[in-house]
XYZ file of C-alpha atoms in Angstrom:
556
model
C -10.479 -40.572 -106.271
C -9.059 -37.091 -106.840
C -9.379 -35.511 -110.239
C -8.334 -32.135 -111.435
C -11.236 -30.000 -112.592
C -10.883 -27.631 -115.455
C -11.565 -24.679 -113.193
C -8.472 -25.564 -111.200
C -6.201 -24.962 -114.190
C -5.742 -21.361 -115.221
C -3.321 -19.426 -117.283
C -1.707 -18.133 -114.135
C -0.820 -21.683 -112.988
C 3.001 -21.899 -112.889
C 2.958 -25.386 -114.466
C 0.688 -24.223 -117.260
C 2.991 -21.273 -117.920
C 5.993 -23.589 -117.978
C 4.249 -25.870 -120.464
C 3.377 -22.871 -122.667
C 7.028 -21.820 -122.684
C 8.059 -25.417 -123.411
C 5.759 -25.597 -126.453
C 7.133 -22.330 -127.804
C 10.757 -23.443 -127.268
C 9.958 -26.805 -128.877
C 8.541 -25.124 -131.965
C 11.726 -23.032 -132.292
C 13.861 -26.182 -132.023
C 11.715 -27.922 -134.626
C 12.265 -25.035 -137.028
C 15.992 -25.226 -136.353
C 15.832 -28.977 -136.951
C 14.596 -28.348 -140.484
C 17.995 -27.018 -141.528
C 19.747 -29.905 -139.800
C 17.778 -32.405 -141.871
C 18.445 -30.473 -145.083
C 22.182 -30.612 -144.477
C 22.326 -34.148 -143.027
C 21.655 -37.456 -144.734
C 19.109 -40.128 -143.998
C 18.182 -43.516 -145.426
C 14.548 -42.483 -145.368
C 13.571 -39.575 -147.609
C 13.044 -36.231 -145.825
C 9.754 -34.422 -146.593
C 10.573 -30.694 -146.308
C 7.159 -29.393 -147.364
C 5.347 -31.489 -144.770
C 7.946 -30.560 -142.163
C 7.683 -26.815 -142.794
C 3.941 -27.018 -143.309
C 3.681 -28.453 -139.813
C 6.479 -26.628 -137.940
C 5.629 -23.080 -139.059
C 1.893 -23.124 -138.160
C 2.747 -25.005 -134.966
C 5.276 -22.314 -133.972
C 2.806 -19.527 -134.769
C 0.066 -21.219 -132.751
C 2.401 -21.754 -129.787
C 3.487 -18.109 -129.914
C -0.120 -16.917 -129.818
C -0.870 -19.286 -126.944
C 2.131 -18.011 -124.975
C 1.107 -14.386 -125.537
C -2.412 -15.172 -124.363
C -1.079 -16.899 -121.258
C 1.135 -13.944 -120.333
C -1.149 -11.071 -121.331
C -4.609 -12.336 -120.431
C -4.746 -15.022 -117.768
C -7.889 -17.065 -118.149
C -9.472 -20.276 -116.969
C -9.295 -22.614 -120.003
C -11.821 -25.369 -120.018
C -11.032 -29.045 -120.264
C -11.894 -29.231 -123.938
C -9.498 -26.371 -124.714
C -6.662 -28.110 -122.890
C -7.540 -31.395 -124.615
C -7.442 -29.606 -127.981
C -3.969 -28.192 -127.209
C -2.702 -31.653 -126.273
C -4.151 -33.226 -129.449
C -2.522 -30.475 -131.539
C 0.813 -31.286 -129.889
C 0.369 -34.992 -130.690
C -0.612 -34.349 -134.313
C 2.256 -31.893 -134.827
C 4.871 -34.228 -133.337
C 3.592 -37.237 -135.317
C 3.649 -35.242 -138.577
C 7.166 -33.983 -137.813
C 8.184 -37.569 -137.052
C 6.671 -38.755 -140.350
C 8.353 -35.950 -142.325
C 11.703 -36.735 -140.671
C 11.731 -40.395 -141.588
C 9.809 -42.077 -138.759
C 10.815 -43.447 -135.393
C 14.513 -43.226 -136.125
C 14.359 -39.401 -136.010
C 13.705 -39.449 -132.239
C 10.929 -36.849 -132.331
C 8.311 -39.376 -131.252
C 9.850 -39.631 -127.790
C 8.696 -36.038 -127.174
C 5.163 -37.401 -126.967
C 6.001 -38.514 -123.434
C 6.113 -34.859 -122.370
C 2.651 -34.291 -123.834
C 1.277 -37.403 -122.123
C 2.813 -36.307 -118.804
C 1.303 -32.823 -119.218
C -2.106 -34.409 -119.803
C -1.815 -36.265 -116.483
C -1.192 -32.920 -114.761
C -3.751 -30.663 -116.423
C -6.804 -32.884 -117.033
C -8.658 -35.686 -115.296
C -7.349 -39.253 -115.231
C -9.859 -40.455 -117.818
C -8.944 -37.752 -120.317
C -5.231 -38.228 -119.622
C -5.598 -41.932 -120.449
C -7.447 -40.965 -123.630
C -4.559 -38.656 -124.606
C -2.084 -41.524 -124.091
C -4.267 -43.758 -126.285
C -4.458 -41.115 -129.032
C -0.679 -40.683 -128.942
C -0.075 -44.456 -129.123
C -2.515 -44.911 -132.005
C -0.981 -41.957 -133.845
C 2.508 -43.492 -133.556
C 1.264 -46.866 -134.819
C -0.622 -45.212 -137.671
C 2.462 -43.227 -138.685
C 4.599 -46.391 -138.633
C 2.092 -48.271 -140.799
C 1.967 -45.347 -143.222
C 5.761 -45.363 -143.569
C 5.764 -49.156 -144.127
C 3.169 -48.811 -146.845
C 4.826 -45.789 -148.489
C 8.477 -46.864 -148.383
C 8.266 -50.598 -147.866
C 9.942 -52.517 -145.104
C 9.139 -55.363 -142.815
C 6.984 -55.572 -139.767
C 10.036 -55.099 -137.575
C 9.283 -51.360 -137.581
C 6.119 -52.029 -135.590
C 8.063 -53.264 -132.575
C 9.571 -49.855 -131.650
C 6.184 -48.222 -132.231
C 4.478 -50.760 -129.983
C 7.106 -50.360 -127.291
C 6.704 -46.577 -127.462
C 2.945 -46.963 -127.102
C 3.407 -49.145 -124.035
C 5.883 -46.606 -122.672
C 3.383 -43.791 -123.254
C 0.651 -45.654 -121.367
C 3.034 -46.538 -118.548
C 4.238 -42.939 -118.308
C 0.659 -41.666 -118.230
C -0.427 -44.075 -115.496
C 2.702 -43.456 -113.438
C 2.356 -39.694 -113.772
C -1.342 -39.870 -112.890
C -0.554 -41.770 -109.714
C 2.247 -39.387 -108.832
C 0.084 -36.337 -109.525
C -2.752 -37.793 -107.453
C -0.441 -38.271 -104.494
C 1.024 -34.806 -104.939
C -2.431 -33.263 -105.114
C -3.500 -35.158 -102.031
C -0.404 -33.930 -100.207
C -1.080 -30.401 -101.442
C -4.678 -30.589 -100.262
C -3.526 -31.772 -96.848
C -0.946 -28.991 -96.724
C -3.562 -26.423 -97.763
C -5.993 -27.758 -95.168
C -3.347 -27.626 -92.463
C -2.383 -24.168 -93.632
C -5.987 -23.015 -93.368
C -6.267 -24.550 -89.917
C -3.083 -22.807 -88.826
C -4.323 -19.516 -90.294
C -7.693 -19.929 -88.582
C -6.031 -20.746 -85.274
C -3.705 -17.787 -85.662
C -6.665 -15.536 -86.454
C -8.604 -16.974 -83.511
C -5.646 -16.467 -81.177
C -5.311 -12.908 -82.411
C -9.005 -12.261 -81.773
C -8.764 -13.769 -78.304
C -5.718 -11.659 -77.463
C -7.353 -8.531 -78.888
C -10.511 -9.053 -76.837
C -8.744 -9.833 -73.583
C -9.521 -7.407 -70.791
C -5.855 -7.481 -69.758
C -3.556 -5.431 -71.952
C -0.717 -7.380 -73.574
C 2.362 -5.591 -74.857
C 5.498 -7.121 -76.379
C 8.762 -5.214 -76.054
C 11.800 -6.030 -78.172
C 15.398 -6.134 -76.974
C 15.569 -2.315 -77.194
C 12.458 -1.967 -74.987
C 10.424 -0.640 -77.886
C 6.789 -1.600 -78.239
C 6.189 -4.019 -81.100
C 2.819 -5.714 -80.618
C -0.106 -4.674 -78.435
C -3.736 -5.688 -78.100
C -6.699 -3.330 -77.968
C -6.807 -3.126 -74.173
C -3.119 -2.146 -73.983
C -3.574 0.517 -76.667
C -6.462 2.097 -74.765
C -4.808 1.937 -71.358
C -1.524 3.360 -72.670
C -3.225 5.926 -74.902
C -1.461 4.885 -78.121
C -2.857 6.765 -81.116
C -4.182 4.936 -84.190
C -1.569 6.479 -86.503
C 1.146 4.724 -84.479
C -0.266 1.295 -85.378
C 0.185 -0.476 -88.699
C -2.588 -2.338 -90.502
C -1.565 -5.698 -88.999
C -1.624 -4.370 -85.423
C 2.137 -3.845 -85.053
C 3.152 -0.801 -83.041
C 5.670 1.459 -84.757
C 8.532 0.829 -82.288
C 7.447 3.383 -79.682
C 9.062 3.834 -76.309
C 7.224 3.106 -73.080
C 5.987 6.077 -71.037
C 8.559 7.237 -68.452
C 6.718 5.772 -65.460
C 6.330 2.441 -67.238
C 10.060 2.388 -68.065
C 10.853 2.985 -64.411
C 8.579 0.093 -63.439
C 10.329 -2.106 -66.018
C 13.754 -1.239 -64.612
C 12.591 -1.980 -61.066
C 11.309 -5.363 -62.225
C 14.642 -6.176 -63.857
C 16.475 -5.283 -60.675
C 14.072 -7.334 -58.557
C 11.750 -9.733 -60.456
C 9.790 -10.295 -57.218
C 8.983 -6.590 -56.934
C 5.278 -5.723 -57.114
C 4.566 -2.419 -58.840
C 2.028 -0.009 -57.422
C -0.776 1.263 -59.689
C 0.451 3.999 -62.031
C -1.249 6.786 -63.953
C 0.780 6.788 -67.163
C -0.849 9.843 -68.731
C -2.783 12.858 -67.572
C -6.388 12.016 -66.756
C -5.683 8.417 -67.755
C -6.737 5.351 -65.791
C -4.707 3.761 -63.043
C -2.937 0.719 -64.464
C -1.071 -2.153 -62.871
C 2.031 -3.338 -64.747
C 3.674 -6.745 -64.566
C 6.410 -8.208 -66.761
C 7.856 -11.519 -67.869
C 10.780 -12.298 -70.146
C 10.408 -14.239 -73.393
C 13.101 -16.295 -75.100
C 12.536 -17.075 -78.768
C 14.466 -17.983 -81.904
C 14.352 -14.352 -82.962
C 15.959 -13.102 -79.758
C 14.851 -12.015 -76.319
C 11.919 -9.813 -75.456
C 9.644 -8.767 -72.644
C 5.926 -9.352 -72.338
C 4.129 -6.669 -70.338
C 0.700 -7.162 -68.789
C -1.272 -3.920 -68.449
C -4.323 -4.232 -66.207
C -6.947 -1.593 -65.544
C -6.742 -1.131 -61.794
C -10.381 -0.076 -61.687
C -11.329 -3.570 -62.868
C -9.276 -5.129 -60.092
C -10.750 -2.776 -57.524
C -14.203 -3.531 -58.883
C -13.741 -7.237 -58.242
C -12.489 -6.468 -54.745
C -15.437 -4.160 -54.294
C -17.851 -6.959 -55.144
C -16.375 -9.024 -52.328
C -16.472 -6.018 -50.030
C -20.115 -5.340 -50.837
C -21.007 -8.942 -50.118
C -19.347 -8.700 -46.702
C -20.942 -5.310 -46.102
C -24.350 -6.721 -46.957
C -24.026 -9.466 -44.381
C -22.790 -6.973 -41.799
C -25.524 -4.402 -42.353
C -28.228 -7.054 -42.397
C -27.118 -8.181 -38.954
C -26.851 -4.719 -37.376
C -29.701 -2.894 -39.119
C -32.271 -4.203 -36.656
C -30.035 -3.425 -33.672
C -29.464 0.176 -34.774
C -32.644 1.279 -36.527
C -35.076 0.171 -33.835
C -33.344 2.077 -30.997
C -32.844 5.003 -33.374
C -36.547 5.005 -34.183
C -37.387 4.973 -30.508
C -35.045 7.898 -29.856
C -36.511 9.884 -32.746
C -40.090 9.159 -31.687
C -39.383 10.105 -28.074
C -37.739 13.357 -29.185
C -40.753 14.235 -31.331
C -43.099 13.627 -28.390
C -40.860 15.718 -26.163
C -40.892 18.559 -28.722
C -44.703 18.569 -28.659
C -44.787 18.966 -24.865
C -46.144 22.425 -23.863
C -44.005 22.484 -20.702
C -40.752 22.127 -22.703
C -38.434 25.067 -21.988
C -37.053 26.932 -24.988
C -33.461 26.039 -24.166
C -34.398 22.356 -24.039
C -36.285 22.642 -27.344
C -32.987 23.478 -29.029
C -31.462 20.294 -27.613
C -34.429 18.294 -28.899
C -33.893 19.710 -32.401
C -30.248 18.637 -32.227
C -31.325 15.125 -31.243
C -33.844 14.939 -34.107
C -31.345 16.297 -36.639
C -28.665 13.806 -35.705
C -31.193 10.984 -35.630
C -32.272 11.874 -39.164
C -28.647 12.080 -40.283
C -27.871 8.693 -38.758
C -30.931 7.221 -40.449
C -29.706 8.550 -43.811
C -26.349 6.888 -43.237
C -28.058 3.597 -42.470
C -30.301 3.927 -45.545
C -27.281 4.632 -47.775
C -25.295 1.732 -46.375
C -28.260 -0.617 -46.743
C -28.816 0.545 -50.301
C -25.146 0.058 -51.105
C -25.025 -3.369 -49.495
C -27.863 -4.715 -51.635
C -25.454 -4.783 -54.550
C -28.126 -5.142 -57.204
C -26.737 -6.082 -60.600
C -26.803 -3.379 -63.286
C -29.169 -3.790 -66.227
C -27.089 -2.220 -69.019
C -28.734 -0.850 -72.123
C -27.281 0.680 -75.266
C -28.214 4.369 -75.127
C -27.272 7.452 -77.131
C -25.680 9.591 -74.446
C -26.214 12.870 -76.295
C -29.992 12.481 -76.385
C -30.112 10.915 -72.913
C -28.299 13.871 -71.318
C -30.621 16.382 -72.980
C -33.640 14.528 -71.608
C -32.054 14.230 -68.155
C -31.257 17.965 -67.975
C -34.799 18.840 -69.059
C -36.309 16.673 -66.304
C -33.819 17.883 -63.698
C -34.575 21.562 -64.344
C -38.302 20.933 -64.004
C -37.725 20.021 -60.347
C -35.300 22.901 -59.691
C -36.457 26.114 -61.311
C -33.572 28.162 -59.849
C -30.867 26.006 -61.426
C -29.109 26.745 -64.718
C -27.318 23.972 -66.613
C -25.404 24.593 -69.846
C -24.938 21.524 -72.028
C -22.162 21.511 -74.650
C -21.977 18.292 -76.685
C -18.697 18.083 -78.591
C -19.150 14.409 -79.502
C -21.426 13.611 -82.470
C -24.698 11.851 -81.804
C -23.592 8.788 -83.781
C -20.437 8.446 -81.682
C -21.995 8.837 -78.220
C -23.403 5.344 -77.755
C -22.660 3.769 -74.363
C -23.847 0.633 -72.594
C -24.929 1.451 -69.025
C -27.808 1.013 -66.627
C -29.923 4.177 -67.181
C -31.199 4.090 -63.588
C -27.663 3.973 -62.184
C -26.507 6.718 -64.543
C -29.451 8.914 -63.551
C -28.605 8.433 -59.875
C -24.945 9.340 -60.462
C -25.750 12.412 -62.566
C -28.364 13.588 -60.051
C -25.849 13.357 -57.219
C -23.139 15.200 -59.164
C -25.520 17.904 -60.398
C -26.997 18.546 -56.936
C -23.517 18.820 -55.428
C -22.267 21.068 -58.230
C -25.257 23.418 -58.113
C -24.997 23.676 -54.325
C -21.298 24.585 -54.371
C -21.725 26.992 -57.296
C -24.506 28.840 -55.462
C -22.423 28.954 -52.315
C -19.445 30.506 -54.167
C -21.157 32.789 -56.719
C -24.713 33.172 -55.474
C -26.030 31.460 -58.627
C -26.792 27.786 -59.055
C -25.013 27.218 -62.376
C -23.500 24.106 -63.887
C -21.779 23.080 -67.102
C -22.075 19.567 -68.585
C -19.750 18.682 -71.462
C -19.873 15.635 -73.736
C -16.594 14.797 -75.483
C -14.606 11.985 -77.073
C -11.252 11.072 -75.560
C -8.549 11.873 -78.162
C -6.439 8.857 -77.158
C -8.938 6.044 -76.689
C -11.826 7.402 -78.762
C -14.235 6.607 -75.911
C -16.989 8.906 -74.671
C -16.594 11.016 -71.535
C -18.839 13.478 -69.675
C -17.624 16.440 -67.590
C -19.778 17.928 -64.810
C -18.202 21.309 -63.993
C -19.341 23.695 -61.245
C -18.314 27.234 -60.328
C -17.410 26.435 -56.742
C -14.143 26.918 -54.925
C -12.976 23.376 -55.605
C -11.532 20.786 -53.275
C -8.375 21.411 -51.290
C -5.417 19.506 -52.805
C -4.900 17.574 -49.599
C -8.461 16.255 -49.683
C -8.677 15.147 -53.325
C -7.402 11.649 -52.563
C -10.148 11.158 -49.942
C -13.296 12.542 -51.561
C -14.425 9.128 -52.828
C -13.900 7.399 -49.491
C -16.996 6.414 -47.509
C -18.116 8.775 -44.720
C -15.741 11.516 -45.895
C -17.484 14.891 -46.055
C -16.470 18.554 -46.018
C -19.781 20.003 -44.834
C -21.762 19.677 -41.647
C -24.745 17.403 -41.917
C -23.494 15.375 -44.879
C -23.329 11.597 -44.795
C -20.120 11.297 -46.807
C -21.580 8.504 -48.925
C -22.817 10.405 -51.980
C -19.612 10.380 -54.036
C -18.668 6.962 -52.726
C -21.989 5.526 -53.867
C -21.681 7.356 -57.211
C -18.270 5.846 -57.881
C -19.471 2.359 -56.922
C -22.352 2.652 -59.375
C -19.949 3.923 -62.043
C -17.548 1.021 -61.578
C -20.423 -1.443 -61.799
C -21.223 0.046 -65.227
C -17.645 0.207 -66.575
C -17.450 3.971 -65.952
C -14.367 5.550 -64.403
C -15.340 8.509 -62.206
C -12.502 10.906 -61.426
C -12.077 14.400 -60.030
C -10.248 17.198 -61.845
C -9.486 20.397 -59.942
C -9.399 23.249 -62.461
C -8.437 26.597 -61.021
C -10.400 28.642 -63.573
C -13.740 26.775 -63.508
C -13.937 25.152 -60.081
C -14.433 21.415 -59.742
C -14.841 18.936 -62.579
C -16.116 15.395 -62.159
C -15.374 13.332 -65.270
C -17.171 10.134 -66.244
C -15.046 8.032 -68.616
C -17.316 5.472 -70.270
C -16.120 2.066 -71.414
C -16.511 0.581 -74.865
C -20.200 -0.170 -75.604
C -19.309 -3.774 -76.484
C -17.506 -4.496 -73.221
C -19.284 -6.140 -70.316
C -18.761 -5.492 -66.657
C -17.358 -7.995 -64.210
C -20.761 -8.461 -62.618
C -22.261 -9.349 -65.985
C -19.572 -11.948 -66.600
C -19.678 -13.526 -63.158
C -23.457 -13.328 -62.757
C -25.260 -13.466 -66.120
C -28.726 -12.084 -66.534
C -31.171 -13.640 -64.137
C -34.884 -13.930 -64.549
C -35.676 -12.194 -61.275
C -33.361 -9.198 -61.397
C -34.767 -5.847 -60.391
C -34.542 -2.436 -61.867
C -30.903 -2.021 -60.844
C -31.431 1.098 -58.791
C -28.822 1.409 -56.116
C -30.724 3.554 -53.645
């Protein structure tokens, strides 16, 4: 059975405040009633001293209580509330006695006190308050009979009032119990709704797909974390509750939105909405709500989509290479072995020796291609670890320079150590950085005569994520070839396999790293590694959780 604990009633409770104001207003009316009794007439003698002696202290006490309620909200205990209710009963009974008894009508005000007891205290104490009020009325009636005479007929109204007080208390208790039960259910449902709303917000915020709501004016209103990062929305453009400050879409996104409105079946191509930003795929749907119409935009990182497609491609490539490796490598080995034996022949003419060297060189190149394709087709899952990129790069550069004494690498970390944490497979990252550094040093030496390289560590100003730039002093890549440098078997130099950058990008995508090329006229070529959030997992981790027998994760 529900009861109201004393801790649940405080001076800030609206009902308690109302009751405090009621008591103060009642005391003012009682003081005003004094003059009405002085002027009026009554069959029963009026006792002014008792009336004033009760009304004045009662008014002063009620005023102090009201001031305390307004100025210093507290949590009154049950005994304090019970004391206030008893004071109200005593004051009203004394006023009733001084005014001539039940005929004055003041005793009926005890019903308000009894009803207040049912609200502010437990059912047992509320019943006790009703009993005290009933006994006080009967005692006052008996006192008037003894003092002024009269028959026992005066006890009937007092008894009826006592019954009415008990009935009012019990009825109010039942009503309050039902109201409290309804309030508890409403509060519970409200908490459930709030929890569900919070859970939905967390789910939306952690979705890999960016969600963006546009109002009728095509201004951004609400966006999740993925959409903010993909669109490059700054933190100062977002309010505390995650609402975007009515920004316009980027121009390319607005064009895609207009094309969708003209043809809802139109499929947008991947777009780069900002310089050096990721390729994103936009799709839209209209929303109809009571507040008006709007548009929900889905912003997907195209690298994630291509990564999933790449997983399927690698699986097919693995089956293909496994079937042809034996058919190609064995004849290739025989050709290479025969050429080596022919080169060792003393009767080999010098002009034929040159042809043998060409055969051996191309055999070795073909073998490298097969090794790279086989390594790529294995598709070993990455083993990501949380590393501090600043310290890791320093250690990598130190080890790299020990194997290449002629190289010179300048490292400039702009990101603080505490903000350079990333979650990647260190073996994959080492393989990618080794490939980029070897390429950069080779092209720098070819252009300037010195094998120099610059590695920069920065934080993206839009997303706040870590990025690494590997910059050489070479001549750069021709503009017409930039779109093809990450394609397999594409190479600009004789003897290359064309799989180095392709393999590097595949390893990057498996570790939530976006590898891109920036052609800077003043410094040569720049390969930028844009790292994902350290708490995000790759597609391969989601689709194939950690297995007991996974290897080191090295791709080659």
